[in-house]
Amino acid sequence: MTKTALVCGAGGFIGSHLVKRLKREGFWVRGVDLKFPEFAETEADDFVVADLRDNGNCKAVIDRRFDEVYQLAADMGGAGFIFTGENDADIMHNSATINLNIVDACHKRNVQRVFYSSSACIYPEHNQLDPDKPVTAEESAYPANPDSEYGWEKLFSERLFLAYARNHNMTCRVARYHNIFGPEGTWAGGREKAPAAMCRKVAEAQDGGEIEIWGDGKQTRSFLYIDECVEGTLRLMRSETFAGPVNIGSDEMVTINQLAELVMQAAGKQLALKHIPGPLGVRGRNSHNELIRSKLNWAPSASLADGIAKTYPWVASKVAERQAKSKKN
Ligand code: NAD
């Protein structure tokens, strides 16, 4: 029999890539989101535009016993969205409501396998002050002290899914994603993340010019290419023994200045870096991959340079489209 999957957040970056992968595997896929994917037609067999804060909508889309449900819908964005404080109430209320609705609708429909996407933002701020040695081993999440309300909501929802798993005999799997990037991700408008923003700034700049970087650029991060994120997600989802929470991220840590250099190399441009004040988040963050390696016998391994080489041309093509449009008007 054809297997069935539901992807909540299928109009978003990771969700739309996940739909493509599930289709390649032969699943019948339903996607649900507030919007269709922005940059390509969805490959879902059925796509429902609906607000998952509405419990009735959640019950309606979970109208059968899906083999796999992926809960990725969230009110989120990059540092410019999460760390200003202006969106805190929306982030907490909207995402928590979606999670409460979805996990309960899955339980009521007796769905057996549910995936929840948490985030590296749940890790305590005090363990991420040293840019050279950030601590993100999974057990270091407690005592909790995330650096944003986004992180607190994610931590609550991790526990929510795992509580349903314990009390209602469901199989829930929880991943903590670390900075996922790639083509067909948000690249402008305020919700974009560092790799896409960097690609956009470099694409917009004239060779020999300059680009702006938030902070001193010495803050460290790691970035995971989308294909490896989807691979890790499916491996965790289908593990018979391991529920997580587990990091799904790259352990190739770079400074933001180094990220800028990599993007410039991909673009073949040399630009000066102008450091300006901006929302920053923690000082250092990297994915700690021992647990995933030991439990799933797998960990991401592609280099950041390879991922940037695939992402830069896509962002540059979007910048060129936008410039051509604004010339016409
Ligand atoms: P995204 O913003 O592209 O996708 C999220 C989708 O959820 C959006 O398409 C949005 O329209 C949808 N959504 C929001 N509110 C909704 C609602 N009320 N009803 C229905 N749909 C709604 O984000 P993404 O990068 O694809 O991330 C997917 C998941 O992974 C999110 O839960 C996010 O918090 C988590 N995550 C992502 C990253 C990353 O680097 N991209 C890192 C850590 C965790």
Coordinates of N, CA and C and ligand atoms in Angstrom, one line a residue, residues 8-16 32-37 48-54 71-77 82 94-95 98-99 115-121 150 153-154 175-181 184-186 191 193 224 226 229 248, ligand 1:
C8 N 3.3 19.6 7.9 CA 2.8 20.9 8.4 C 3.9 21.9 8.2
G9 N 3.6 23.0 7.5 CA 4.7 24.0 7.2 C 5.3 23.7 5.8
A10 N 4.5 23.0 5.0 CA 5.0 22.6 3.7 C 5.2 23.7 2.7
G11 N 4.7 24.9 3.1 CA 4.9 26.1 2.2 C 6.2 26.8 2.6
G12 N 6.9 26.3 3.7 CA 8.1 26.9 4.1 C 9.4 26.3 3.5
F13 N 10.5 26.7 4.0 CA 11.8 26.3 3.3 C 12.0 24.8 3.5
I14 N 12.1 24.4 4.8 CA 12.5 22.9 5.0 C 11.3 22.0 4.6
G15 N 10.1 22.5 4.9 CA 8.9 21.7 4.6 C 8.8 21.4 3.1
S16 N 9.1 22.4 2.2 CA 8.9 22.2 0.8 C 10.0 21.2 0.3
V32 N 0.4 21.3 4.3 CA -0.5 22.3 4.8 C 0.3 23.5 5.3
D33 N -0.2 24.7 5.0 CA 0.6 25.9 5.4 C -0.4 27.1 5.2
L34 N 0.1 28.3 5.8 CA -0.7 29.5 5.5 C -0.5 29.9 4.1
K35 N 0.5 29.4 3.4 CA 0.8 29.9 2.0 C 1.4 28.7 1.2
F36 N 1.3 28.9 -0.1 CA 2.0 27.9 -1.0 C 3.5 28.3 -0.9
P37 N 4.4 27.3 -1.3 CA 5.8 27.6 -1.4 C 6.1 28.8 -2.3
V48 N -3.1 22.0 1.3 CA -4.2 22.8 2.0 C -3.7 24.1 2.5
V49 N -4.3 25.2 2.1 CA -3.9 26.5 2.7 C -4.8 26.7 3.9
A50 N -4.2 26.6 5.1 CA -5.0 26.7 6.3 C -4.2 27.2 7.5
D51 N -4.8 27.8 8.4 CA -4.2 28.3 9.6 C -4.2 27.3 10.7
L52 N -3.1 26.8 11.1 CA -3.0 25.7 12.1 C -3.2 26.1 13.5
R53 N -3.4 27.4 13.7 CA -3.8 27.9 15.1 C -5.2 27.6 15.3
D54 N -5.9 27.2 14.3 CA -7.3 26.9 14.4 C -7.4 25.4 14.6
Q71 N 5.8 17.9 11.8 CA 5.3 19.2 12.3 C 6.4 20.3 12.3
L72 N 6.4 21.0 11.2 CA 7.5 22.1 11.0 C 6.9 23.5 11.0
A73 N 5.6 23.6 11.1 CA 5.0 24.9 11.0 C 5.3 25.7 12.2
A74 N 5.8 27.0 12.1 CA 6.1 27.8 13.2 C 6.2 29.2 12.7
D75 N 5.9 30.2 13.7 CA 6.1 31.6 13.3 C 7.5 31.9 13.6
M76 N 8.4 32.0 12.6 CA 9.8 32.1 12.9 C 10.5 32.9 11.8
G77 N 11.8 33.2 12.0 CA 12.6 33.9 11.1 C 14.0 33.9 11.6
I82 N 13.7 37.1 15.4 CA 13.6 36.5 16.7 C 14.2 37.3 17.9
N94 N 1.6 31.8 18.7 CA 1.3 31.1 17.5 C 1.9 29.7 17.4
S95 N 3.2 29.6 17.7 CA 3.8 28.3 17.5 C 3.3 27.3 18.6
I98 N -0.1 26.1 17.5 CA 0.0 25.1 16.4 C 0.4 23.7 17.0
N99 N 1.4 23.7 17.9 CA 2.0 22.4 18.4 C 0.9 21.7 19.3
F115 N 6.9 13.7 13.9 CA 8.2 14.4 14.0 C 8.0 15.8 14.4
Y116 N 8.8 16.3 15.3 CA 8.8 17.8 15.7 C 10.1 18.4 15.5
S117 N 10.1 19.6 14.9 CA 11.4 20.3 14.6 C 11.6 21.3 15.7
S118 N 12.5 21.0 16.6 CA 13.0 22.0 17.6 C 14.2 22.7 17.0
S119 N 14.9 23.4 17.9 CA 16.0 24.3 17.4 C 17.2 24.3 18.4
A120 N 18.3 24.7 17.8 CA 19.5 24.9 18.6 C 19.3 26.1 19.6
C121 N 18.3 26.9 19.3 CA 18.0 28.1 20.2 C 17.5 27.7 21.6
Y150 N 11.6 32.5 21.5 CA 11.5 31.4 20.4 C 12.1 30.1 21.0
E153 N 9.8 28.6 23.7 CA 8.6 27.9 23.1 C 9.0 26.5 22.6
K154 N 10.2 26.5 21.9 CA 10.6 25.2 21.3 C 10.8 24.2 22.4
A175 N 14.0 16.6 16.7 CA 15.3 17.1 16.3 C 15.5 18.5 16.7
R176 N 16.7 18.9 17.0 CA 17.1 20.3 17.2 C 17.9 20.7 16.0
Y177 N 17.3 21.5 15.1 CA 18.0 21.9 13.9 C 18.9 23.1 14.2
H178 N 20.0 23.1 13.5 CA 21.0 24.2 13.7 C 21.2 24.9 12.3
N179 N 20.6 26.1 12.2 CA 20.9 27.0 11.0 C 20.9 26.2 9.7
I180 N 19.7 26.0 9.1 CA 19.6 25.2 7.9 C 19.6 26.3 6.7
F181 N 20.3 25.9 5.6 CA 20.3 26.9 4.5 C 20.3 26.1 3.2
E184 N 16.0 28.1 -2.4 CA 14.5 28.2 -2.2 C 14.2 28.5 -0.7
G185 N 15.1 29.2 0.0 CA 14.9 29.6 1.3 C 14.7 31.1 1.3
T186 N 14.1 31.7 2.4 CA 13.8 33.1 2.4 C 15.2 33.9 2.3
R191 N 13.1 38.1 7.4 CA 13.1 36.8 8.1 C 14.2 35.9 7.6
K193 N 17.9 34.2 7.0 CA 19.0 33.9 8.0 C 20.3 34.3 7.4
L224 N 23.9 24.2 8.2 CA 23.7 22.8 7.6 C 23.0 22.9 6.2
I226 N 20.5 22.1 3.3 CA 19.2 21.5 3.4 C 19.1 20.0 3.1
C229 N 19.9 18.1 6.1 CA 18.8 18.3 7.1 C 17.7 17.3 6.9
I248 N 20.5 18.2 14.8 CA 20.7 17.9 13.4 C 21.4 19.2 12.9
Ligands
NAD1 P1 9.8 28.6 7.4 O1 9.4 29.9 8.1 O2 10.2 28.7 6.0 O3 8.6 27.6 7.5 C1 7.6 27.6 8.5 C2 6.3 27.6 7.8 O4 5.2 27.5 8.8 C3 6.0 28.8 7.0 O5 5.8 28.5 5.6 C4 4.8 29.4 7.6 O6 3.9 30.0 6.6 C5 4.2 28.2 8.3 N1 3.2 28.7 9.3 C6 3.4 29.7 10.2 N2 2.4 29.9 11.0 C7 1.4 29.0 10.5 C8 0.1 28.8 10.8 N3 -0.5 29.5 11.8 N4 -0.6 27.8 10.1 C9 0.0 27.1 9.1 N5 1.3 27.3 8.8 C10 2.0 28.3 9.4 O7 10.8 27.9 8.3 P2 11.8 26.7 8.1 O8 13.2 27.2 8.0 O9 11.3 25.8 7.0 O10 11.7 25.9 9.4 C11 10.8 24.8 9.6 C12 10.8 24.4 11.1 O11 12.2 24.1 11.5 C13 10.3 25.5 12.0 O12 9.6 24.9 13.1 C14 11.6 26.1 12.6 O13 11.3 26.7 13.9 C15 12.5 24.9 12.7 N6 13.9 25.3 12.6 C16 14.4 25.8 11.5 C17 15.8 26.2 11.5 C18 16.4 26.8 10.2 O14 17.6 27.1 10.3 N7 15.7 26.9 9.1 C19 16.6 26.1 12.6 C20 16.0 25.5 13.8 C21 14.7 25.1 13.8

